[in-house]
Amino acid sequence: MKGNFDASIHNEGYSARFDTRGLNVEGMIFVEGREREPLNGMWHTVLDQYDTGLRDNWHIPKGPNAQGQQIPYDYHAEQGELSWVPGCWNLIKPEYFWFEGSVWYSRAFPYAPVDTGERVFLRIGGANYDTKVFLNAEFLGNHCGGSTPFFCELTGRLTRENTIQVCVNNTRTADRVPMRNTDWFNWGGLYRDVELIRVPALFIRDFTIHLVPDDTFRNVAVEVRLSDPRHRGTLTLAIPELELENELAVRDGVCRETLRAEPALWSPESPRCYDVRVRCGKDQVADRVGFRQVKVQGTDILLNGAPIFLRGICVHEDDALKGKYSDSQDISRRFRDARDLGCNFLRLAHYPHHELVAKMADDLGFLLWEEIPVYWAIDFQNPSTYADAENQLSELIHRDFNRASVITWSVGNENADTDDRLHFMKNLALKARALDPTRLVTAACLVNHEKIRIEDRLIQYLDVIGVNEYYGWYNPDIEELDVLFRNSRPDKPVIISEFGADARAGHHGTISEKFTEEYMERVYEVQIRAIRAMDYVKGLTPWILYDFTCPRRQNRYQGGFNRKGLIAEDKKTRKKAFSVLQAFYREKSQRN
Ligand code: GCB
């Protein structure tokens, strides 16, 4: 074995040239209201357990090399088995279920320019975790992070017939966000929409609009960024239902204005949204936007100036038939079940969920907690881990900035209060605030179990304190919950971001037998009794709406599932605790 072939099998630095992370928040484009050309459908799929593709340049098509040999020897972009995108590879066939590593997706697609000077972007809605994009034998970029969208410019590289290859790798690594150990299943794949977006030479790169949080409820702030940072001119902003159509000035590629608008305010009871359009030269975008103000005053959360109690529940993206892939059908089911439970609030744990969730929440009148997967045991000292977290946070905020339903960004979940963690998460909180001064910043914190107190140095950087406490489960002494509440004097609102207990649906026994519905029911009863008495608790999101796939959970009751769902993994069978929370939420909603 000689030459390049030798290098590819002996050189473990093979992936460095592809690990560029160049596809990140900087390349994001505002997409609402744009025509999108789907590249969903059947893609060739090849599992690549040893990363042969990156070692051997699978993106360089078959053909003779200088010595007349066909390369690559072992792969052809049109010979993989066909599978549906978006989707998780774990569900293609049973043998793939546990696969962790690289999978190469490829397909051909035609291209014909519609307009001279147009620019073309590939958008991938989400791929878990590390993605490398290749077009017509060229490496175009790398994205890190499993749940946020990213863009790759194809302009100037497209021909009449094109081959796109996407290498997605879901290996859990210690330096990423999340790291190796999570309490959910490591689904892999191109599991959200893949599409092409064409824009004119001068286009609207970014557009945000929101109610100014100045308590007047009648000022609307608009910011538009154009692709050319030197552009001077005008653009048109229209909100027809408010009889508003304004020509606004653009300087140095940016338009920043505050307009008097007096929209009807968006709220869960009245989720009023408006069509908003921006036109600039040949480009136009549109969005459907609700206007509302959220802020904190003392230990209250105020929505449109009035105190609100968040009747919530946590949810994961997890499904026996779809994995982490979601569509409007199962997102609707989540909202229906949450509505039946009496919720006005969802915590989207522990990573950015499908973008449709926030759009549907806008329409239906749900409030949302959105989170990035700064989860257990993050490598807090590692600057590249921080860069990964900050980029995921920025991409999420960019994607959902105009969604009225999103009221809080969570910068993470359950990490011990060390100096490195404080530095890391404080910076994320500051970043969230800098990118979005209109929303609240939170995190799901741990309790100080030595002092039995809500105490965490990160709290000083948050607007709302999320508290995960498992009194009645990991802390068997449920009565200690009253001690926790009595010992704590938070000067900010608290959301009990998790409590719960595992129960296998249909498994019955006494209130002291773990994994029975009765035990879980009692945990809910005692928790609610304690929470009800605490005036600084302004909401709760118990763990969790549905049972979910989890390799860490292997006892006879769990069988590979976290069983803390109020509804079993069939998404139908409700456990007894469902009615306990439902009764509390009914009572709360009548009082609100
Ligand atoms: C937690 C985690 C969540 C787990 C849950 C549990 O605190 O935030 O991801 O699934 O506990 O069931 O242990």
Coordinates of C-alpha atoms and ligand atoms in Angstrom, one line a residue:
M1 CA 0.0 0.0 0.0
K2 CA 1.5 3.3 -1.1
G3 CA 0.9 7.0 -1.5
N4 CA -2.3 8.6 -0.6
F5 CA -4.0 5.4 0.4
D6 CA -1.3 4.9 3.0
A7 CA -1.8 8.4 4.4
S8 CA -5.5 7.9 4.7
I9 CA -5.3 4.8 6.9
H10 CA -2.3 5.9 9.0
N11 CA -3.1 9.5 9.6
E12 CA -5.6 10.2 12.5
G13 CA -5.6 13.9 11.7
Y14 CA -7.8 13.1 8.7
S15 CA -10.8 15.2 9.8
A16 CA -9.0 18.4 10.9
R17 CA -9.3 20.0 7.4
F18 CA -13.1 19.5 7.6
D19 CA -13.6 20.6 11.3
T20 CA -13.9 24.2 10.4
R21 CA -17.2 25.1 12.1
G22 CA -17.6 27.7 9.3
L23 CA -21.3 27.2 9.1
N24 CA -22.6 29.2 12.1
V25 CA -24.8 32.0 13.2
E26 CA -22.9 34.5 10.9
G27 CA -24.3 32.8 7.8
M28 CA -27.9 32.8 8.9
I29 CA -30.6 34.4 6.7
F30 CA -34.1 35.5 7.5
V31 CA -36.3 32.9 5.8
E32 CA -39.9 33.6 6.8
G33 CA -42.1 34.5 3.8
R34 CA -39.5 33.3 1.3
E35 CA -40.1 30.7 -1.3
R36 CA -38.2 27.5 -0.4
E37 CA -37.4 24.7 -2.7
P38 CA -37.4 21.5 -0.7
L39 CA -34.6 18.9 -1.1
N40 CA -36.5 16.5 1.2
G41 CA -37.2 13.1 -0.2
M42 CA -35.2 10.0 -0.9
W43 CA -31.4 10.4 -0.3
H44 CA -28.7 7.7 -0.7
T45 CA -27.5 6.8 2.8
V46 CA -24.3 5.0 3.7
L47 CA -23.2 4.2 7.3
D48 CA -19.5 5.0 7.7
Q49 CA -18.4 3.6 11.0
Y50 CA -14.7 4.1 10.5
D51 CA -14.9 7.6 8.9
T52 CA -13.5 6.2 5.6
G53 CA -15.4 8.9 3.8
L54 CA -13.4 11.7 5.3
R55 CA -10.1 9.8 5.1
D56 CA -10.6 8.8 1.5
N57 CA -12.4 11.9 0.1
W58 CA -15.7 10.3 -0.7
H59 CA -16.9 13.6 -2.0
I60 CA -14.5 13.4 -4.9
P61 CA -16.3 11.4 -7.5
K62 CA -15.3 8.1 -9.0
G63 CA -12.7 8.4 -11.7
P64 CA -9.2 7.4 -12.5
N65 CA -6.4 8.9 -10.5
A66 CA -2.9 9.6 -11.9
Q67 CA -2.0 5.9 -11.7
G68 CA -5.2 5.0 -13.6
Q69 CA -7.0 3.6 -10.5
Q70 CA -10.7 4.3 -9.8
I71 CA -11.2 6.5 -6.7
P72 CA -12.7 6.3 -4.3
Y73 CA -12.5 2.5 -4.3
D74 CA -15.2 1.8 -1.8
Y75 CA -18.0 4.3 -2.3
H76 CA -20.3 5.8 -4.9
A77 CA -22.7 8.6 -4.1
E78 CA -25.5 7.0 -6.1
Q79 CA -25.2 3.5 -4.6
G80 CA -26.2 4.0 -1.0
E81 CA -29.5 2.6 0.2
L82 CA -32.4 5.0 -0.2
S83 CA -33.9 6.6 2.9
W84 CA -36.2 9.4 3.6
V85 CA -34.9 12.9 4.6
P86 CA -35.8 14.4 7.0
G87 CA -35.5 11.4 9.3
C88 CA -33.3 9.6 11.9
W89 CA -31.1 6.8 10.6
N90 CA -31.7 4.8 13.8
L91 CA -35.2 3.9 12.4
I92 CA -34.2 2.9 8.9
K93 CA -33.7 -0.7 10.0
P94 CA -33.3 -2.3 13.4
E95 CA -29.6 -2.9 13.0
Y96 CA -29.0 0.9 12.7
F97 CA -30.8 1.7 16.0
W98 CA -27.7 2.0 18.1
F99 CA -25.4 3.3 15.5
E100 CA -23.2 6.2 16.5
G101 CA -20.8 7.7 14.0
S102 CA -20.8 9.2 10.5
V103 CA -23.6 8.7 7.9
W104 CA -23.2 10.0 4.4
Y105 CA -26.3 11.3 2.7
S106 CA -26.3 12.1 -1.0
R107 CA -28.6 13.1 -3.8
A108 CA -28.7 14.7 -7.2
F109 CA -30.7 17.8 -8.0
P110 CA -31.0 20.1 -11.0
Y111 CA -30.5 23.9 -10.9
A112 CA -31.5 26.6 -13.4
P113 CA -31.1 30.2 -12.5
V114 CA -34.4 32.2 -12.3
D115 CA -32.9 35.6 -12.1
T116 CA -29.5 37.1 -13.1
G117 CA -27.4 37.8 -10.1
E118 CA -29.4 35.5 -7.7
R119 CA -27.7 34.0 -4.8
V120 CA -28.5 30.4 -3.6
F121 CA -28.3 29.0 -0.1
L122 CA -28.8 25.6 1.2
R123 CA -30.6 25.5 4.5
I124 CA -30.5 22.5 6.9
G125 CA -33.1 22.8 9.7
G126 CA -31.2 20.4 12.0
A127 CA -28.7 17.5 11.9
N128 CA -27.4 15.7 14.9
Y129 CA -24.5 16.7 15.8
D130 CA -21.7 17.5 13.5
T131 CA -22.4 18.1 9.8
K132 CA -20.1 18.5 6.8
V133 CA -21.5 19.7 3.5
F134 CA -20.1 18.8 0.0
L135 CA -21.3 20.0 -3.4
N136 CA -20.0 18.7 -6.7
A137 CA -16.8 17.4 -5.2
E138 CA -16.1 20.5 -3.1
F139 CA -16.2 20.8 0.7
L140 CA -18.4 23.7 1.6
G141 CA -18.4 23.8 5.3
N142 CA -19.0 22.3 8.7
H143 CA -21.7 22.9 11.4
C144 CA -21.6 21.9 15.0
G145 CA -24.7 21.6 17.1
G146 CA -27.6 19.2 16.7
S147 CA -30.8 21.2 16.8
T148 CA -30.4 24.6 15.2
P149 CA -30.6 25.5 11.5
F150 CA -27.6 26.5 9.3
F151 CA -26.9 27.8 5.9
C152 CA -24.4 27.2 3.2
E153 CA -24.0 29.4 0.2
L154 CA -24.0 27.5 -3.1
T155 CA -23.8 30.6 -5.4
G156 CA -21.3 30.2 -8.3
R157 CA -20.9 26.4 -7.5
L158 CA -24.1 25.1 -9.1
T159 CA -24.3 23.5 -12.5
R160 CA -27.4 22.1 -14.3
E161 CA -27.0 18.8 -12.5
N162 CA -25.6 18.7 -9.0
T163 CA -24.6 16.2 -6.4
I164 CA -24.9 17.1 -2.8
Q165 CA -23.3 15.0 0.0
V166 CA -23.9 15.6 3.7
C167 CA -21.8 13.7 6.3
V168 CA -23.6 13.8 9.6
N169 CA -21.8 12.5 12.7
N170 CA -23.6 11.9 16.0
T171 CA -20.6 10.7 18.0
R172 CA -20.9 11.9 21.6
T173 CA -17.7 13.7 22.5
A174 CA -16.6 15.2 25.8
D175 CA -15.9 18.7 24.4
R176 CA -19.3 19.3 22.9
V177 CA -22.7 20.7 23.9
P178 CA -24.2 18.4 25.1
M179 CA -21.3 16.1 26.1
R180 CA -21.2 12.3 26.3
N181 CA -23.7 11.7 29.0
T182 CA -27.4 12.7 28.5
D183 CA -30.6 11.4 29.8
W184 CA -32.1 11.1 26.3
F185 CA -31.5 8.9 23.2
N186 CA -28.7 9.9 20.8
W187 CA -30.8 10.1 17.7
G188 CA -28.8 10.8 14.5
G189 CA -29.5 12.1 11.1
L190 CA -30.6 14.8 8.7
Y191 CA -33.8 15.0 10.7
R192 CA -35.2 18.4 9.8
D193 CA -36.0 20.0 6.4
V194 CA -33.3 20.5 3.8
E195 CA -34.1 23.2 1.3
L196 CA -32.7 25.7 -1.2
I197 CA -33.4 29.4 -0.9
R198 CA -32.8 31.9 -3.7
V199 CA -32.4 35.6 -3.0
P200 CA -31.6 38.6 -5.2
A201 CA -28.1 40.1 -5.2
L202 CA -29.2 42.6 -2.5
F203 CA -31.3 40.8 0.0
I204 CA -32.8 41.1 3.5
R205 CA -30.4 39.1 5.7
D206 CA -32.1 39.6 9.0
F207 CA -35.4 41.1 10.2
T208 CA -36.6 41.5 13.8
I209 CA -39.7 43.2 15.1
H210 CA -41.1 43.4 18.6
L211 CA -43.0 45.5 21.0
V212 CA -40.7 47.9 22.9
P213 CA -40.8 46.8 26.6
D214 CA -41.4 50.3 27.8
D215 CA -44.8 49.7 29.5
T216 CA -46.6 51.8 26.9
F217 CA -47.6 48.8 24.7
R218 CA -47.6 51.0 21.6
N219 CA -44.1 51.2 20.3
V220 CA -42.9 48.7 17.8
A221 CA -39.2 48.3 17.2
V222 CA -38.0 47.1 13.8
E223 CA -34.5 46.2 12.7
V224 CA -33.6 45.1 9.1
R225 CA -30.1 44.1 8.0
L226 CA -29.3 43.9 4.3
S227 CA -26.7 41.7 2.7
D228 CA -24.7 44.7 1.6
P229 CA -23.3 46.5 4.7
R230 CA -22.7 49.7 2.6
H231 CA -26.2 50.0 1.1
R232 CA -28.0 53.3 1.5
G233 CA -31.6 53.7 0.4
T234 CA -35.1 52.8 1.7
L235 CA -37.3 49.9 2.4
T236 CA -41.0 49.4 3.0
L237 CA -42.5 47.9 6.1
A238 CA -46.2 47.1 6.1
I239 CA -48.6 45.8 8.7
P240 CA -51.9 46.0 6.8
E241 CA -54.2 45.1 9.7
L242 CA -52.8 48.1 11.6
E243 CA -53.0 50.3 8.4
L244 CA -49.3 50.8 8.6
E245 CA -47.1 51.1 5.6
N246 CA -43.9 53.1 6.1
E247 CA -40.9 53.9 3.9
L248 CA -37.9 53.6 6.2
A249 CA -34.3 54.7 5.6
V250 CA -31.4 52.3 5.3
R251 CA -28.0 53.4 6.2
D252 CA -24.8 51.3 6.1
G253 CA -27.0 48.3 5.3
V254 CA -29.2 48.7 8.4
C255 CA -32.6 50.1 9.1
R256 CA -33.5 50.6 12.8
E257 CA -36.7 52.4 13.6
T258 CA -39.3 52.6 16.4
L259 CA -42.9 53.1 15.1
R260 CA -46.1 54.0 16.9
A261 CA -48.5 51.1 16.2
E262 CA -50.8 50.2 19.1
P263 CA -51.4 46.6 18.2
A264 CA -53.8 44.4 20.1
L265 CA -51.6 42.6 22.5
W266 CA -50.8 38.9 22.1
S267 CA -51.5 36.6 25.1
P268 CA -52.4 33.0 25.7
E269 CA -56.1 34.0 26.1
S270 CA -56.0 36.1 22.9
P271 CA -53.1 35.0 20.6
R272 CA -53.5 37.8 18.1
C273 CA -50.9 37.9 15.4
Y274 CA -50.4 40.3 12.5
D275 CA -49.0 39.8 9.0
V276 CA -45.9 41.9 8.6
R277 CA -44.1 42.5 5.3
V278 CA -40.7 44.0 4.5
R279 CA -39.8 44.9 0.9
C280 CA -36.4 46.2 -0.2
G281 CA -35.6 46.4 -3.9
K282 CA -36.3 43.0 -5.5
D283 CA -36.5 41.2 -2.1
Q284 CA -39.4 40.7 0.2
V285 CA -40.0 38.8 3.4
A286 CA -43.1 38.3 5.6
D287 CA -43.8 37.0 9.0
R288 CA -46.8 36.6 11.3
V289 CA -46.0 38.2 14.6
G290 CA -47.7 38.7 17.9
F291 CA -46.8 41.8 20.1
R292 CA -46.5 41.4 23.8
Q293 CA -44.3 42.5 26.7
V294 CA -42.8 40.2 29.2
K295 CA -40.8 41.3 32.2
V296 CA -40.0 40.6 35.8
Q297 CA -41.0 42.8 38.8
G298 CA -39.9 41.5 42.2
T299 CA -40.9 37.9 42.3
D300 CA -43.6 38.4 39.6
I301 CA -43.5 37.6 35.9
L302 CA -45.6 40.2 34.1
L303 CA -47.2 39.6 30.7
N304 CA -48.5 42.8 29.2
G305 CA -48.2 44.4 32.7
A306 CA -50.2 41.7 34.6
P307 CA -48.8 39.0 36.8
I308 CA -49.0 35.5 35.2
F309 CA -48.7 32.0 36.6
L310 CA -47.0 29.6 34.2
R311 CA -48.9 26.3 34.2
G312 CA -46.3 24.3 32.3
I313 CA -44.9 20.9 31.5
C314 CA -41.5 19.7 30.1
V315 CA -41.4 18.0 26.7
H316 CA -38.7 16.2 24.7
E317 CA -38.6 15.5 20.9
D318 CA -38.8 11.7 21.0
D319 CA -41.1 9.3 19.2
A320 CA -41.0 5.5 18.7
L321 CA -41.8 5.9 15.0
K322 CA -40.1 9.2 14.2
G323 CA -37.2 9.5 16.7
K324 CA -36.2 13.1 17.0
Y325 CA -38.0 14.1 13.8
S326 CA -41.2 16.1 14.4
D327 CA -44.0 17.1 12.1
S328 CA -47.1 19.2 12.5
Q329 CA -49.1 16.1 13.5
D330 CA -47.1 15.2 16.6
I331 CA -46.4 18.8 17.5
S332 CA -50.2 19.3 17.5
R333 CA -50.6 16.3 19.7
R334 CA -48.2 17.7 22.2
F335 CA -50.2 21.0 22.3
R336 CA -53.5 19.1 22.6
D337 CA -52.3 17.0 25.5
A338 CA -50.7 20.0 27.2
R339 CA -54.0 22.0 26.7
D340 CA -56.0 19.1 28.2
L341 CA -53.6 19.2 31.1
G342 CA -54.5 22.8 31.6
C343 CA -51.1 24.2 30.5
N344 CA -50.3 27.7 29.2
F345 CA -46.6 27.0 29.1
L346 CA -44.1 24.4 27.7
R347 CA -40.5 23.9 28.6
L348 CA -38.8 22.7 25.4
A349 CA -36.1 20.5 27.0
H350 CA -33.1 20.3 26.6
Y351 CA -32.3 21.6 23.1
P352 CA -34.0 23.7 20.4
H353 CA -37.1 22.0 19.2
H354 CA -38.5 22.1 15.7
E355 CA -39.1 25.7 14.5
L356 CA -42.8 24.8 13.9
V357 CA -43.3 24.5 17.7
A358 CA -42.9 28.2 18.3
K359 CA -45.0 29.1 15.3
M360 CA -47.8 26.9 16.4
A361 CA -47.5 28.2 19.9
D362 CA -47.9 31.7 18.6
D363 CA -51.1 30.7 16.9
L364 CA -52.5 28.6 19.7
G365 CA -51.5 30.9 22.6
F366 CA -48.8 28.9 24.5
L367 CA -45.8 30.4 26.2
L368 CA -42.5 28.8 25.7
W369 CA -39.2 28.2 27.5
E370 CA -36.5 27.5 24.9
E371 CA -33.1 25.9 25.9
I372 CA -29.7 25.0 24.6
P373 CA -28.1 21.6 25.6
V374 CA -25.7 22.9 28.2
Y375 CA -26.4 19.8 30.1
W376 CA -24.6 17.6 32.6
A377 CA -20.8 17.6 32.9
I378 CA -20.0 20.1 30.2
D379 CA -16.2 20.8 29.7
F380 CA -16.6 24.3 31.1
Q381 CA -12.9 25.2 30.8
N382 CA -12.7 24.5 27.1
P383 CA -13.0 27.7 24.9
S384 CA -14.2 25.6 22.0
T385 CA -17.0 24.1 24.0
Y386 CA -18.1 27.6 25.0
A387 CA -18.0 28.7 21.3
D388 CA -20.2 25.7 20.5
A389 CA -22.7 26.7 23.2
E390 CA -22.7 30.4 22.3
N391 CA -23.2 29.6 18.7
Q392 CA -26.2 27.3 19.4
L393 CA -27.7 30.0 21.6
S394 CA -27.2 32.7 18.9
E395 CA -28.7 30.5 16.2
L396 CA -31.7 29.7 18.3
I397 CA -32.3 33.4 19.1
H398 CA -31.9 34.3 15.5
R399 CA -34.4 31.6 14.4
D400 CA -37.1 32.5 16.9
F401 CA -36.7 36.1 17.7
N402 CA -40.0 37.1 16.2
R403 CA -42.0 34.5 18.1
A404 CA -44.3 36.0 20.7
S405 CA -44.7 32.7 22.4
V406 CA -41.1 32.4 23.4
I407 CA -40.7 34.3 26.7
T408 CA -37.5 32.9 28.1
W409 CA -34.1 31.6 26.9
S410 CA -32.6 29.0 29.1
V411 CA -28.8 28.8 29.0
G412 CA -28.7 25.3 30.4
N413 CA -29.7 22.6 32.8
E414 CA -28.4 21.1 36.1
N415 CA -24.7 21.8 36.5
A416 CA -22.9 22.0 39.8
D417 CA -22.0 25.6 40.9
T418 CA -18.3 25.6 40.2
D419 CA -16.2 28.7 39.2
D420 CA -15.7 27.4 35.6
R421 CA -19.4 26.7 35.2
L422 CA -20.3 30.1 36.6
H423 CA -18.0 31.9 34.2
F424 CA -19.3 29.9 31.2
M425 CA -23.0 30.2 32.0
K426 CA -22.7 33.8 33.1
N427 CA -21.3 34.6 29.7
L428 CA -24.1 32.8 28.0
A429 CA -26.7 34.7 30.0
L430 CA -25.0 38.0 29.1
K431 CA -24.9 36.9 25.4
A432 CA -28.6 36.1 25.5
R433 CA -29.4 39.5 27.0
A434 CA -27.2 41.3 24.5
L435 CA -28.8 39.5 21.5
D436 CA -32.3 39.9 22.9
P437 CA -33.1 42.5 25.5
T438 CA -36.9 41.8 25.2
R439 CA -37.0 38.4 26.9
L440 CA -36.2 36.8 30.2
V441 CA -33.1 34.7 30.8
T442 CA -33.2 31.6 32.9
A443 CA -31.5 28.3 33.6
A444 CA -32.6 25.1 35.4
C445 CA -30.5 25.2 38.5
L446 CA -29.8 22.6 41.2
V447 CA -30.8 23.0 44.8
N448 CA -28.0 23.5 47.4
H449 CA -28.7 20.2 49.2
E450 CA -26.3 20.8 52.1
K451 CA -28.1 24.0 53.1
I452 CA -31.4 22.8 51.7
R453 CA -31.8 26.1 50.0
I454 CA -32.4 27.6 46.5
E455 CA -28.9 28.9 46.1
D456 CA -26.7 29.2 43.0
R457 CA -24.2 31.9 42.1
L458 CA -25.6 31.9 38.5
I459 CA -28.9 33.3 39.8
Q460 CA -27.5 36.9 39.9
Y461 CA -27.3 36.8 36.1
L462 CA -30.8 35.4 35.5
D463 CA -34.2 37.0 35.5
V464 CA -36.1 33.9 36.5
I465 CA -34.7 31.0 38.6
G466 CA -35.4 27.6 37.3
V467 CA -35.2 24.9 40.0
N468 CA -34.9 21.2 39.4
E469 CA -35.8 19.4 42.6
Y470 CA -36.7 15.7 42.9
Y471 CA -38.1 15.6 46.4
G472 CA -40.0 12.3 46.5
W473 CA -37.7 10.7 44.0
Y474 CA -33.9 11.2 44.0
N475 CA -34.4 12.9 47.4
P476 CA -36.6 10.3 49.1
D477 CA -37.6 12.6 51.9
I478 CA -40.4 14.5 50.3
E479 CA -41.2 16.4 53.4
E480 CA -37.8 18.2 53.0
L481 CA -39.4 20.2 50.2
D482 CA -41.2 22.4 52.8
V483 CA -37.8 23.0 54.4
L484 CA -36.3 24.0 51.1
F485 CA -39.1 26.5 50.5
R486 CA -38.9 27.9 54.0
N487 CA -35.1 28.2 53.9
S488 CA -35.1 30.1 50.6
R489 CA -35.7 33.8 50.1
P490 CA -35.3 34.4 46.4
D491 CA -35.8 38.0 45.2
K492 CA -36.7 36.8 41.7
P493 CA -39.5 34.6 40.4
V494 CA -38.9 30.9 40.7
I495 CA -40.1 28.3 38.2
I496 CA -39.9 24.7 39.5
S497 CA -38.4 23.6 36.2
E498 CA -38.5 19.9 37.1
F499 CA -39.9 17.4 39.7
G500 CA -41.3 14.0 39.0
A501 CA -41.3 10.3 39.6
D502 CA -41.0 7.2 37.3
A503 CA -44.1 5.0 37.0
R504 CA -44.8 2.4 34.5
A505 CA -48.3 2.9 33.1
G506 CA -50.6 0.3 34.4
H507 CA -48.3 -0.8 37.2
H508 CA -50.2 -0.3 40.4
G509 CA -49.4 -0.7 44.1
T510 CA -49.2 1.4 47.3
I511 CA -48.1 4.9 47.6
S512 CA -44.8 3.8 48.9
E513 CA -43.9 1.4 46.0
K514 CA -41.7 3.2 43.5
F515 CA -42.5 2.8 39.8
T516 CA -46.2 2.5 40.6
E517 CA -48.8 5.1 39.3
E518 CA -49.8 5.5 43.0
Y519 CA -46.3 6.5 44.1
M520 CA -46.1 9.0 41.3
E521 CA -49.5 10.4 42.0
R522 CA -48.5 11.0 45.6
V523 CA -45.3 12.8 44.6
Y524 CA -47.5 15.1 42.5
E525 CA -49.9 15.7 45.4
V526 CA -47.2 16.5 47.9
Q527 CA -45.3 18.7 45.5
I528 CA -48.3 20.6 44.5
R529 CA -49.3 21.2 48.1
A530 CA -45.9 22.6 48.9
I531 CA -45.6 24.7 45.7
R532 CA -49.1 26.1 46.2
A533 CA -48.0 27.6 49.5
M534 CA -45.0 29.4 48.1
D535 CA -45.7 32.9 46.8
Y536 CA -42.4 33.3 45.0
V537 CA -43.0 30.2 42.8
K538 CA -44.5 31.7 39.6
G539 CA -44.7 28.5 37.6
L540 CA -43.9 24.9 37.2
T541 CA -42.9 22.5 34.4
P542 CA -42.9 19.0 35.9
W543 CA -40.8 16.3 34.3
I544 CA -42.4 15.3 31.7
L545 CA -45.4 15.0 29.3
Y546 CA -44.5 11.7 27.7
D547 CA -42.2 8.7 28.6
F548 CA -39.2 8.9 26.3
T549 CA -36.4 6.6 25.0
C550 CA -33.4 6.6 27.2
P551 CA -30.6 4.0 27.2
R552 CA -29.7 4.9 30.8
R553 CA -33.0 3.5 32.1
Q554 CA -32.8 -0.3 32.2
N555 CA -34.6 -1.6 35.2
R556 CA -37.6 -3.9 34.7
Y557 CA -40.1 -1.1 34.9
Q558 CA -38.2 1.2 32.6
G559 CA -37.0 -1.1 29.8
G560 CA -35.1 1.6 28.0
F561 CA -37.5 4.5 28.8
N562 CA -37.5 7.3 31.2
R563 CA -40.9 6.7 32.8
K564 CA -41.6 10.1 34.4
G565 CA -44.1 10.9 31.7
L566 CA -47.6 11.8 32.7
I567 CA -48.5 9.9 29.5
A568 CA -46.9 6.7 28.4
E569 CA -44.6 6.4 25.3
D570 CA -47.7 5.4 23.3
K571 CA -48.7 9.0 23.7
K572 CA -52.2 7.9 24.7
T573 CA -52.2 6.2 28.1
R574 CA -52.5 8.8 30.8
K575 CA -51.1 7.9 34.3
K576 CA -53.0 8.8 37.5
A577 CA -50.7 11.8 38.2
F578 CA -52.0 13.5 35.0
S579 CA -55.4 14.3 36.7
V580 CA -53.6 15.6 39.9
L581 CA -51.7 18.2 37.9
Q582 CA -54.8 18.9 35.7
A583 CA -56.9 19.7 38.8
F584 CA -54.3 22.1 40.1
Y585 CA -54.0 23.8 36.8
R586 CA -57.8 24.2 36.5
E587 CA -57.9 25.8 39.9
K588 CA -55.0 28.1 38.9
S589 CA -56.5 29.1 35.6
Q590 CA -59.8 30.0 37.3
R591 CA -57.9 32.2 39.8
N592 CA -55.7 33.9 37.2
Ligands
GCB1 C1 -33.2 15.7 35.4 C2 -32.8 16.1 34.0 C3 -33.6 15.4 33.0 C4 -33.7 13.9 33.4 C5 -34.5 13.9 34.7 C6 -34.6 12.4 35.3 O1 -32.9 16.4 36.3 O2 -32.8 17.5 33.8 O3 -33.0 15.5 31.7 O4 -34.4 13.1 32.4 O5 -33.8 14.6 35.7 O6 -35.6 11.8 35.0 O7 -33.7 12.1 36.0

